[in-house]
Structure formats: structure tokens, C-alpha cells
Amino acid sequence: MAQDKPTKREAKLISARERIQEAQRREQQAAKRRQRIVVTVSAVVVLALAGGVAIAINSASGKDDKASAASSNAPLVVPANTTGPNGTVITYGKADAPHTMEVYEDFRCPVCKHFEAANGQTVKELTQDGQIKVEFHLAAFLDKNLGGKGSRTALAAAGAALNEGVDKFKAFHDVLYANQPDERSDDFGDVNHLLDLAGQVPGLKTDAFVKAVTDKTYAPWAAKVADAFNDSGVTGTPTVKVDGKSINLFAGNTTATPEQFTAQVKQAAGLQ
């Protein structure tokens, strides 16, 4: 015996129930993807060090970042001491140094923290004889990958430090990596926490700096810097290049020692 067709009202109820079930299914899938991202990022340091892989976290498309920057009504204020197209590059060292080390990082990147702990001081020392300058290219893609706003907020605060001076930027940059939170948290998204960390840099917390961080004066600039990273062709952080040549940041199953890192940099620059 043929089954009776559902009435129009029953059909509508079935359709509504199916839409709810489909929405629930999609949300469950999205939750699983977010969980995988967190697990992947948590494991990436171990994998990178165990496998000797220099690439850390792949960046996602910058479309969402650009859309958020474009939708902001805040005026674009570029910090003093910027270089490069549209002020999106931060140069540390002698501006006329004949060789250039490009450093690509994200303040929330855990492998960047390992690189900085191992060779951040070496990067600084390599600029001291005036032969090499460092160009920092900063990213914010981990906000999209992990959720939150820590990368962008830290980058905007770094812009406020840069406005106080390049040395102040470098010192604050180093403090941020030394105090980087677990990548699953978004502590860098709290401007009060960033201001507390800024207190570790002597002379940084001027009234102008505090106001700029609190008001997020350099947030539109930070978005432009992040856009420039997305357009750079570099797909992961940390990445280091010297005169366009990639440097291997890992040796075997450990982070490259200062001696190994220095030797690579000097070889790439033709200084050996």
C-alpha cells in the first residue's frame, strides 16, 4: 500500500528540521576543523625541531584581513621610522648597509619564539659592523587561523614602539617573544597586558606610547603591514632571507646554533 504523501504543513516541518540538522552538522565540522588547527599549531614546534624543517605555520589567504582593514573607519597613521612601500617594513641597523636580512614573523607564532630565543641576539649582533641591516616583515595570519586578535594588536603596539624609536621597537619585539603566551590563548589581544610588558623596556612607556596603544592608533597601519606579508609570497613563519637567499633555521633536529646561523648568513652575504 502506497504511503500517504505528507501534507504541506508536514513538508514544511520536515524541511525546517532538515535545515536545522544541516546547520548542526556544519557547525560540528567547523568545530572539528578549529580543533585540528589548534592541535596542529601546538604540535608544529615539536615537528619542526624533530624533522629539521625551517617552515613553521602556513599562512592562509589574506582576503579576510584585507576586508577587515578596508572596513575600518579609523584613519591610517604610519609610525615614524618605517621604511619600504607604504611604510610597511621596519628596518633595524644601518639603512645603507650593503646586505639585507629579511625576517618574516608573526608575534603569535610559537616557532618564531624558538628562533628568537636561539638567534634573536645574533640577529642584532650581525648588524653592528654596518654590513647587514635587518628588515622585519610582520604577519597577523594566526589571528585568522586560531581566532582572536593577538597578532594584530601586538603588531599595532609594536608600531607605537617604533614611533618612539627603532631601538625601542627591537627591545619591545624581543620582550613580546620572550613572553609569548600559549598559541591557544589570546593574551596579546589585551592592550593592558601589552602595556605591562612594555614596562620591561626602559623609557618606552611615554604618555604618547600608552595613548597610542590604548587608542589602537596604529591598528590600520598594522593591517597594511599584515597585507604586505600576505602579498609577499612567503607562506610561513619564521622565514629568513639574506640578499634573497633562504636561511635554514634548523640544523638536524634542533634549532640552528648562533654559530651555524651566523655562518649561513655570512655565506649568503658573501662575507666569508
PDB file of C-alpha atoms in Angstrom:
ATOM      1  CA  MET A   1       0.000   0.000   0.000  1.00  0.00           C
ATOM      2  CA  ALA A   2       1.463   3.352  -1.031  1.00  0.00           C
ATOM      3  CA  GLN A   3       2.474   5.672   1.787  1.00  0.00           C
ATOM      4  CA  ASP A   4       0.438   8.865   2.033  1.00  0.00           C
ATOM      5  CA  LYS A   5       2.280  11.998   0.938  1.00  0.00           C
ATOM      6  CA  PRO A   6       2.989  14.466   3.735  1.00  0.00           C
ATOM      7  CA  THR A   7       0.755  17.484   3.943  1.00  0.00           C
ATOM      8  CA  LYS A   8       2.155  20.924   3.110  1.00  0.00           C
ATOM      9  CA  ARG A   9       2.482  21.691   6.818  1.00  0.00           C
ATOM     10  CA  GLU A  10       4.290  18.404   7.454  1.00  0.00           C
ATOM     11  CA  ALA A  11       6.557  19.034   4.491  1.00  0.00           C
ATOM     12  CA  LYS A  12       7.485  22.435   5.890  1.00  0.00           C
ATOM     13  CA  LEU A  13       8.261  20.915   9.282  1.00  0.00           C
ATOM     14  CA  ILE A  14      10.427  18.230   7.677  1.00  0.00           C
ATOM     15  CA  SER A  15      12.241  20.877   5.627  1.00  0.00           C
ATOM     16  CA  ALA A  16      12.854  23.056   8.692  1.00  0.00           C
ATOM     17  CA  ARG A  17      14.118  20.051  10.663  1.00  0.00           C
ATOM     18  CA  GLU A  18      16.482  19.127   7.837  1.00  0.00           C
ATOM     19  CA  ARG A  19      17.829  22.685   7.696  1.00  0.00           C
ATOM     20  CA  ILE A  20      18.465  22.636  11.444  1.00  0.00           C
ATOM     21  CA  GLN A  21      20.216  19.260  11.190  1.00  0.00           C
ATOM     22  CA  GLU A  22      22.347  20.521   8.288  1.00  0.00           C
ATOM     23  CA  ALA A  23      23.310  23.645  10.243  1.00  0.00           C
ATOM     24  CA  GLN A  24      24.240  21.496  13.234  1.00  0.00           C
ATOM     25  CA  ARG A  25      26.301  19.196  11.018  1.00  0.00           C
ATOM     26  CA  ARG A  26      28.204  22.146   9.542  1.00  0.00           C
ATOM     27  CA  GLU A  27      28.878  23.629  12.971  1.00  0.00           C
ATOM     28  CA  GLN A  28      30.231  20.266  14.186  1.00  0.00           C
ATOM     29  CA  GLN A  29      32.524  20.092  11.158  1.00  0.00           C
ATOM     30  CA  ALA A  30      33.711  23.666  11.777  1.00  0.00           C
ATOM     31  CA  ALA A  31      34.399  22.859  15.432  1.00  0.00           C
ATOM     32  CA  LYS A  32      36.461  19.830  14.394  1.00  0.00           C
ATOM     33  CA  ARG A  33      38.453  21.991  11.935  1.00  0.00           C
ATOM     34  CA  ARG A  34      39.156  24.566  14.643  1.00  0.00           C
ATOM     35  CA  GLN A  35      40.285  21.811  16.998  1.00  0.00           C
ATOM     36  CA  ARG A  36      42.602  20.394  14.330  1.00  0.00           C
ATOM     37  CA  ILE A  37      44.134  23.828  13.772  1.00  0.00           C
ATOM     38  CA  VAL A  38      44.865  24.233  17.487  1.00  0.00           C
ATOM     39  CA  VAL A  39      46.358  20.736  17.730  1.00  0.00           C
ATOM     40  CA  THR A  40      48.416  21.308  14.590  1.00  0.00           C
ATOM     41  CA  VAL A  41      49.829  24.593  15.838  1.00  0.00           C
ATOM     42  CA  SER A  42      50.545  23.080  19.256  1.00  0.00           C
ATOM     43  CA  ALA A  43      52.495  20.266  17.625  1.00  0.00           C
ATOM     44  CA  VAL A  44      54.282  22.327  14.992  1.00  0.00           C
ATOM     45  CA  VAL A  45      57.246  23.225  17.193  1.00  0.00           C
ATOM     46  CA  VAL A  46      57.890  19.573  18.020  1.00  0.00           C
ATOM     47  CA  LEU A  47      57.529  18.558  14.386  1.00  0.00           C
ATOM     48  CA  ALA A  48      59.736  21.377  13.140  1.00  0.00           C
ATOM     49  CA  LEU A  49      62.505  20.631  15.595  1.00  0.00           C
ATOM     50  CA  ALA A  50      62.233  16.855  15.212  1.00  0.00           C
ATOM     51  CA  GLY A  51      62.273  16.978  11.434  1.00  0.00           C
ATOM     52  CA  GLY A  52      64.665  19.855  10.959  1.00  0.00           C
ATOM     53  CA  VAL A  53      62.048  21.753   8.981  1.00  0.00           C
ATOM     54  CA  ALA A  54      62.547  25.524   8.723  1.00  0.00           C
ATOM     55  CA  ILE A  55      58.982  26.374   7.716  1.00  0.00           C
ATOM     56  CA  ALA A  56      56.590  26.785  10.605  1.00  0.00           C
ATOM     57  CA  ILE A  57      52.941  27.651  10.044  1.00  0.00           C
ATOM     58  CA  ASN A  58      51.444  28.154   6.635  1.00  0.00           C
ATOM     59  CA  SER A  59      49.618  31.420   6.210  1.00  0.00           C
ATOM     60  CA  ALA A  60      46.043  31.482   4.980  1.00  0.00           C
ATOM     61  CA  SER A  61      44.597  33.760   2.352  1.00  0.00           C
ATOM     62  CA  GLY A  62      44.843  37.414   3.272  1.00  0.00           C
ATOM     63  CA  LYS A  63      41.394  38.248   1.881  1.00  0.00           C
ATOM     64  CA  ASP A  64      39.689  38.373   5.270  1.00  0.00           C
ATOM     65  CA  ASP A  65      42.475  40.531   6.721  1.00  0.00           C
ATOM     66  CA  LYS A  66      42.166  42.969   3.832  1.00  0.00           C
ATOM     67  CA  ALA A  67      38.421  43.095   4.163  1.00  0.00           C
ATOM     68  CA  SER A  68      38.688  43.932   7.861  1.00  0.00           C
ATOM     69  CA  ALA A  69      41.254  46.631   7.132  1.00  0.00           C
ATOM     70  CA  ALA A  70      39.117  48.118   4.396  1.00  0.00           C
ATOM     71  CA  SER A  71      36.061  48.207   6.656  1.00  0.00           C
ATOM     72  CA  SER A  72      37.837  50.138   9.393  1.00  0.00           C
ATOM     73  CA  ASN A  73      36.847  53.775   9.685  1.00  0.00           C
ATOM     74  CA  ALA A  74      39.971  54.701  11.630  1.00  0.00           C
ATOM     75  CA  PRO A  75      42.462  56.921   9.797  1.00  0.00           C
ATOM     76  CA  LEU A  76      45.741  55.425   8.644  1.00  0.00           C
ATOM     77  CA  VAL A  77      48.577  56.703  10.817  1.00  0.00           C
ATOM     78  CA  VAL A  78      52.043  55.457   9.860  1.00  0.00           C
ATOM     79  CA  PRO A  79      54.615  55.343  12.685  1.00  0.00           C
ATOM     80  CA  ALA A  80      57.855  57.239  12.416  1.00  0.00           C
ATOM     81  CA  ASN A  81      60.935  55.221  11.425  1.00  0.00           C
ATOM     82  CA  THR A  82      59.146  52.988   8.896  1.00  0.00           C
ATOM     83  CA  THR A  83      60.641  52.051   5.555  1.00  0.00           C
ATOM     84  CA  GLY A  84      59.570  50.199   2.429  1.00  0.00           C
ATOM     85  CA  PRO A  85      56.407  50.613   0.355  1.00  0.00           C
ATOM     86  CA  ASN A  86      53.698  52.456   2.317  1.00  0.00           C
ATOM     87  CA  GLY A  87      55.785  52.246   5.492  1.00  0.00           C
ATOM     88  CA  THR A  88      55.159  48.522   5.943  1.00  0.00           C
ATOM     89  CA  VAL A  89      58.793  47.500   6.512  1.00  0.00           C
ATOM     90  CA  ILE A  90      60.764  48.019   9.731  1.00  0.00           C
ATOM     91  CA  THR A  91      64.500  48.385   9.174  1.00  0.00           C
ATOM     92  CA  TYR A  92      66.929  47.745  12.018  1.00  0.00           C
ATOM     93  CA  GLY A  93      70.603  48.606  11.569  1.00  0.00           C
ATOM     94  CA  LYS A  94      72.356  50.991   9.173  1.00  0.00           C
ATOM     95  CA  ALA A  95      69.945  51.959   6.421  1.00  0.00           C
ATOM     96  CA  ASP A  96      72.759  51.993   3.838  1.00  0.00           C
ATOM     97  CA  ALA A  97      74.206  48.605   4.826  1.00  0.00           C
ATOM     98  CA  PRO A  98      75.142  46.729   1.629  1.00  0.00           C
ATOM     99  CA  HIS A  99      73.447  43.475   2.649  1.00  0.00           C
ATOM    100  CA  THR A 100      69.877  42.827   3.787  1.00  0.00           C
ATOM    101  CA  MET A 101      68.470  40.182   6.110  1.00  0.00           C
ATOM    102  CA  GLU A 102      64.702  39.825   5.754  1.00  0.00           C
ATOM    103  CA  VAL A 103      62.906  38.373   8.783  1.00  0.00           C
ATOM    104  CA  TYR A 104      59.274  37.255   8.406  1.00  0.00           C
ATOM    105  CA  GLU A 105      57.446  36.630  11.676  1.00  0.00           C
ATOM    106  CA  ASP A 106      54.085  36.586  13.451  1.00  0.00           C
ATOM    107  CA  PHE A 107      54.050  37.589  17.127  1.00  0.00           C
ATOM    108  CA  ARG A 108      51.823  34.581  17.960  1.00  0.00           C
ATOM    109  CA  CYS A 109      53.966  32.055  16.062  1.00  0.00           C
ATOM    110  CA  PRO A 110      55.490  29.533  18.520  1.00  0.00           C
ATOM    111  CA  VAL A 111      58.315  28.556  16.155  1.00  0.00           C
ATOM    112  CA  CYS A 112      59.210  32.250  15.817  1.00  0.00           C
ATOM    113  CA  LYS A 113      59.659  32.256  19.591  1.00  0.00           C
ATOM    114  CA  HIS A 114      62.113  29.354  19.300  1.00  0.00           C
ATOM    115  CA  PHE A 115      64.013  31.147  16.549  1.00  0.00           C
ATOM    116  CA  GLU A 116      64.166  34.363  18.576  1.00  0.00           C
ATOM    117  CA  ALA A 117      65.295  32.535  21.721  1.00  0.00           C
ATOM    118  CA  ALA A 118      68.096  30.840  19.802  1.00  0.00           C
ATOM    119  CA  ASN A 119      69.203  33.601  17.451  1.00  0.00           C
ATOM    120  CA  GLY A 120      67.472  36.880  18.232  1.00  0.00           C
ATOM    121  CA  GLN A 121      70.608  38.265  19.878  1.00  0.00           C
ATOM    122  CA  THR A 122      72.686  37.015  16.957  1.00  0.00           C
ATOM    123  CA  VAL A 123      70.449  38.883  14.507  1.00  0.00           C
ATOM    124  CA  LYS A 124      71.135  42.049  16.495  1.00  0.00           C
ATOM    125  CA  GLU A 125      74.887  41.434  16.626  1.00  0.00           C
ATOM    126  CA  LEU A 126      75.100  40.829  12.877  1.00  0.00           C
ATOM    127  CA  THR A 127      74.029  44.438  12.262  1.00  0.00           C
ATOM    128  CA  GLN A 128      76.708  46.004  14.441  1.00  0.00           C
ATOM    129  CA  ASP A 129      79.530  46.269  11.893  1.00  0.00           C
ATOM    130  CA  GLY A 130      77.280  48.043   9.385  1.00  0.00           C
ATOM    131  CA  GLN A 131      77.461  45.314   6.757  1.00  0.00           C
ATOM    132  CA  ILE A 132      73.980  43.876   7.275  1.00  0.00           C
ATOM    133  CA  LYS A 133      70.664  45.541   8.011  1.00  0.00           C
ATOM    134  CA  VAL A 134      67.514  43.703   9.081  1.00  0.00           C
ATOM    135  CA  GLU A 135      64.112  44.236   7.507  1.00  0.00           C
ATOM    136  CA  PHE A 136      61.212  42.953   9.613  1.00  0.00           C
ATOM    137  CA  HIS A 137      58.079  41.855   7.722  1.00  0.00           C
ATOM    138  CA  LEU A 138      55.374  41.110  10.267  1.00  0.00           C
ATOM    139  CA  ALA A 139      52.296  38.955   9.761  1.00  0.00           C
ATOM    140  CA  ALA A 140      48.955  38.520  11.516  1.00  0.00           C
ATOM    141  CA  PHE A 141      47.543  35.394   9.869  1.00  0.00           C
ATOM    142  CA  LEU A 142      47.465  33.424  13.113  1.00  0.00           C
ATOM    143  CA  ASP A 143      44.530  35.536  14.273  1.00  0.00           C
ATOM    144  CA  LYS A 144      42.536  34.034  11.425  1.00  0.00           C
ATOM    145  CA  ASN A 145      43.910  30.522  11.914  1.00  0.00           C
ATOM    146  CA  LEU A 146      43.463  30.431  15.693  1.00  0.00           C
ATOM    147  CA  GLY A 147      40.854  33.102  16.338  1.00  0.00           C
ATOM    148  CA  GLY A 148      41.354  36.247  18.353  1.00  0.00           C
ATOM    149  CA  LYS A 149      43.239  39.457  17.669  1.00  0.00           C
ATOM    150  CA  GLY A 150      46.586  38.993  19.429  1.00  0.00           C
ATOM    151  CA  SER A 151      48.803  39.179  16.351  1.00  0.00           C
ATOM    152  CA  ARG A 152      47.162  42.375  15.088  1.00  0.00           C
ATOM    153  CA  THR A 153      47.012  44.051  18.497  1.00  0.00           C
ATOM    154  CA  ALA A 154      50.663  43.216  19.265  1.00  0.00           C
ATOM    155  CA  LEU A 155      51.654  44.465  15.812  1.00  0.00           C
ATOM    156  CA  ALA A 156      49.812  47.761  16.393  1.00  0.00           C
ATOM    157  CA  ALA A 157      51.563  48.124  19.773  1.00  0.00           C
ATOM    158  CA  ALA A 158      54.883  47.396  18.057  1.00  0.00           C
ATOM    159  CA  GLY A 159      54.040  50.286  15.732  1.00  0.00           C
ATOM    160  CA  ALA A 160      53.663  52.535  18.762  1.00  0.00           C
ATOM    161  CA  ALA A 161      57.074  51.354  19.977  1.00  0.00           C
ATOM    162  CA  LEU A 162      58.552  52.015  16.540  1.00  0.00           C
ATOM    163  CA  ASN A 163      57.213  55.553  16.678  1.00  0.00           C
ATOM    164  CA  GLU A 164      59.322  56.000  19.817  1.00  0.00           C
ATOM    165  CA  GLY A 165      62.437  54.716  18.044  1.00  0.00           C
ATOM    166  CA  VAL A 166      63.814  51.711  16.149  1.00  0.00           C
ATOM    167  CA  ASP A 167      65.769  50.547  19.204  1.00  0.00           C
ATOM    168  CA  LYS A 168      62.605  50.754  21.295  1.00  0.00           C
ATOM    169  CA  PHE A 169      60.792  48.649  18.681  1.00  0.00           C
ATOM    170  CA  LYS A 170      63.507  45.983  18.720  1.00  0.00           C
ATOM    171  CA  ALA A 171      63.527  45.835  22.519  1.00  0.00           C
ATOM    172  CA  PHE A 172      59.727  45.564  22.661  1.00  0.00           C
ATOM    173  CA  HIS A 173      59.790  42.962  19.851  1.00  0.00           C
ATOM    174  CA  ASP A 174      62.195  40.888  21.949  1.00  0.00           C
ATOM    175  CA  VAL A 175      60.058  41.257  25.089  1.00  0.00           C
ATOM    176  CA  LEU A 176      56.957  40.084  23.222  1.00  0.00           C
ATOM    177  CA  TYR A 177      58.676  36.902  22.058  1.00  0.00           C
ATOM    178  CA  ALA A 178      60.196  36.257  25.488  1.00  0.00           C
ATOM    179  CA  ASN A 179      56.694  36.498  26.989  1.00  0.00           C
ATOM    180  CA  GLN A 180      54.685  34.915  24.174  1.00  0.00           C
ATOM    181  CA  PRO A 181      51.577  33.172  25.557  1.00  0.00           C
ATOM    182  CA  ASP A 182      50.437  29.715  24.573  1.00  0.00           C
ATOM    183  CA  GLU A 183      49.205  29.996  20.990  1.00  0.00           C
ATOM    184  CA  ARG A 184      45.737  28.826  22.041  1.00  0.00           C
ATOM    185  CA  SER A 185      45.302  31.889  24.244  1.00  0.00           C
ATOM    186  CA  ASP A 186      44.848  35.442  23.028  1.00  0.00           C
ATOM    187  CA  ASP A 187      46.680  37.348  25.759  1.00  0.00           C
ATOM    188  CA  PHE A 188      48.300  39.651  23.198  1.00  0.00           C
ATOM    189  CA  GLY A 189      44.802  40.825  22.305  1.00  0.00           C
ATOM    190  CA  ASP A 190      44.643  42.654  25.662  1.00  0.00           C
ATOM    191  CA  VAL A 191      46.213  46.125  25.393  1.00  0.00           C
ATOM    192  CA  ASN A 192      46.641  46.307  29.178  1.00  0.00           C
ATOM    193  CA  HIS A 193      48.746  43.153  29.081  1.00  0.00           C
ATOM    194  CA  LEU A 194      50.848  44.622  26.273  1.00  0.00           C
ATOM    195  CA  LEU A 195      51.333  47.810  28.288  1.00  0.00           C
ATOM    196  CA  ASP A 196      52.502  45.723  31.251  1.00  0.00           C
ATOM    197  CA  LEU A 197      55.065  44.029  29.019  1.00  0.00           C
ATOM    198  CA  ALA A 198      56.143  47.403  27.624  1.00  0.00           C
ATOM    199  CA  GLY A 199      57.168  48.312  31.159  1.00  0.00           C
ATOM    200  CA  GLN A 200      60.122  45.928  30.696  1.00  0.00           C
ATOM    201  CA  VAL A 201      61.592  48.267  28.063  1.00  0.00           C
ATOM    202  CA  PRO A 202      63.257  51.237  29.775  1.00  0.00           C
ATOM    203  CA  GLY A 203      61.837  54.556  28.605  1.00  0.00           C
ATOM    204  CA  LEU A 204      59.205  53.067  26.286  1.00  0.00           C
ATOM    205  CA  LYS A 205      56.042  53.852  28.249  1.00  0.00           C
ATOM    206  CA  THR A 206      55.758  57.518  27.419  1.00  0.00           C
ATOM    207  CA  ASP A 207      52.354  59.181  27.536  1.00  0.00           C
ATOM    208  CA  ALA A 208      52.291  59.117  23.726  1.00  0.00           C
ATOM    209  CA  PHE A 209      53.066  55.395  23.618  1.00  0.00           C
ATOM    210  CA  VAL A 210      50.422  54.498  26.203  1.00  0.00           C
ATOM    211  CA  LYS A 211      47.798  56.578  24.391  1.00  0.00           C
ATOM    212  CA  ALA A 212      48.682  55.067  21.008  1.00  0.00           C
ATOM    213  CA  VAL A 213      48.414  51.510  22.363  1.00  0.00           C
ATOM    214  CA  THR A 214      45.217  52.200  24.290  1.00  0.00           C
ATOM    215  CA  ASP A 215      43.568  54.003  21.367  1.00  0.00           C
ATOM    216  CA  LYS A 216      44.925  51.450  18.844  1.00  0.00           C
ATOM    217  CA  THR A 217      46.235  54.347  16.789  1.00  0.00           C
ATOM    218  CA  TYR A 218      48.364  52.094  14.610  1.00  0.00           C
ATOM    219  CA  ALA A 219      45.777  49.333  14.051  1.00  0.00           C
ATOM    220  CA  PRO A 220      45.086  50.419  10.421  1.00  0.00           C
ATOM    221  CA  TRP A 221      48.851  50.509   9.802  1.00  0.00           C
ATOM    222  CA  ALA A 222      49.193  47.026  11.332  1.00  0.00           C
ATOM    223  CA  ALA A 223      46.547  45.801   8.860  1.00  0.00           C
ATOM    224  CA  LYS A 224      48.590  47.269   5.981  1.00  0.00           C
ATOM    225  CA  VAL A 225      51.729  45.547   7.271  1.00  0.00           C
ATOM    226  CA  ALA A 226      49.852  42.237   7.502  1.00  0.00           C
ATOM    227  CA  ASP A 227      48.515  42.739   3.959  1.00  0.00           C
ATOM    228  CA  ALA A 228      52.077  43.301   2.722  1.00  0.00           C
ATOM    229  CA  PHE A 229      53.125  39.994   4.286  1.00  0.00           C
ATOM    230  CA  ASN A 230      50.196  38.216   2.625  1.00  0.00           C
ATOM    231  CA  ASP A 231      51.287  39.639  -0.734  1.00  0.00           C
ATOM    232  CA  SER A 232      54.974  38.798  -0.233  1.00  0.00           C
ATOM    233  CA  GLY A 233      54.818  35.202  -1.439  1.00  0.00           C
ATOM    234  CA  VAL A 234      56.225  33.963   1.874  1.00  0.00           C
ATOM    235  CA  THR A 235      53.955  31.192   3.128  1.00  0.00           C
ATOM    236  CA  GLY A 236      55.155  30.553   6.660  1.00  0.00           C
ATOM    237  CA  THR A 237      56.892  31.970   9.682  1.00  0.00           C
ATOM    238  CA  PRO A 238      59.630  32.236  10.656  1.00  0.00           C
ATOM    239  CA  THR A 239      61.347  32.799   7.330  1.00  0.00           C
ATOM    240  CA  VAL A 240      64.745  34.455   6.994  1.00  0.00           C
ATOM    241  CA  LYS A 241      66.406  35.513   3.756  1.00  0.00           C
ATOM    242  CA  VAL A 242      69.764  37.194   3.211  1.00  0.00           C
ATOM    243  CA  ASP A 243      70.132  39.051  -0.068  1.00  0.00           C
ATOM    244  CA  GLY A 244      67.230  36.960  -1.315  1.00  0.00           C
ATOM    245  CA  LYS A 245      68.742  33.604  -0.266  1.00  0.00           C
ATOM    246  CA  SER A 246      66.788  31.478   2.230  1.00  0.00           C
ATOM    247  CA  ILE A 247      68.492  30.597   5.515  1.00  0.00           C
ATOM    248  CA  ASN A 248      67.903  27.206   7.140  1.00  0.00           C
ATOM    249  CA  LEU A 249      66.772  27.961  10.677  1.00  0.00           C
ATOM    250  CA  PHE A 250      67.125  24.371  11.844  1.00  0.00           C
ATOM    251  CA  ALA A 251      70.106  22.034  11.871  1.00  0.00           C
ATOM    252  CA  GLY A 252      69.280  18.349  12.086  1.00  0.00           C
ATOM    253  CA  ASN A 253      66.582  18.045  14.745  1.00  0.00           C
ATOM    254  CA  THR A 254      67.394  21.229  16.680  1.00  0.00           C
ATOM    255  CA  THR A 255      67.283  24.968  16.128  1.00  0.00           C
ATOM    256  CA  ALA A 256      70.430  26.239  14.390  1.00  0.00           C
ATOM    257  CA  THR A 257      73.018  27.454  16.876  1.00  0.00           C
ATOM    258  CA  PRO A 258      74.202  31.066  16.729  1.00  0.00           C
ATOM    259  CA  GLU A 259      77.416  29.842  15.123  1.00  0.00           C
ATOM    260  CA  GLN A 260      75.545  27.863  12.443  1.00  0.00           C
ATOM    261  CA  PHE A 261      73.127  30.710  11.807  1.00  0.00           C
ATOM    262  CA  THR A 262      75.948  33.269  11.559  1.00  0.00           C
ATOM    263  CA  ALA A 263      77.912  31.095   9.143  1.00  0.00           C
ATOM    264  CA  GLN A 264      74.898  30.780   6.841  1.00  0.00           C
ATOM    265  CA  VAL A 265      74.163  34.500   6.939  1.00  0.00           C
ATOM    266  CA  LYS A 266      77.760  35.460   6.156  1.00  0.00           C
ATOM    267  CA  GLN A 267      77.987  32.917   3.369  1.00  0.00           C
ATOM    268  CA  ALA A 268      74.752  34.195   1.787  1.00  0.00           C
ATOM    269  CA  ALA A 269      76.047  37.777   2.031  1.00  0.00           C
ATOM    270  CA  GLY A 270      79.473  36.841   0.651  1.00  0.00           C
ATOM    271  CA  LEU A 271      81.199  37.952   3.835  1.00  0.00           C
ATOM    272  CA  GLN A 272      83.257  34.785   4.341  1.00  0.00           C
TER     273      GLN A 272
END
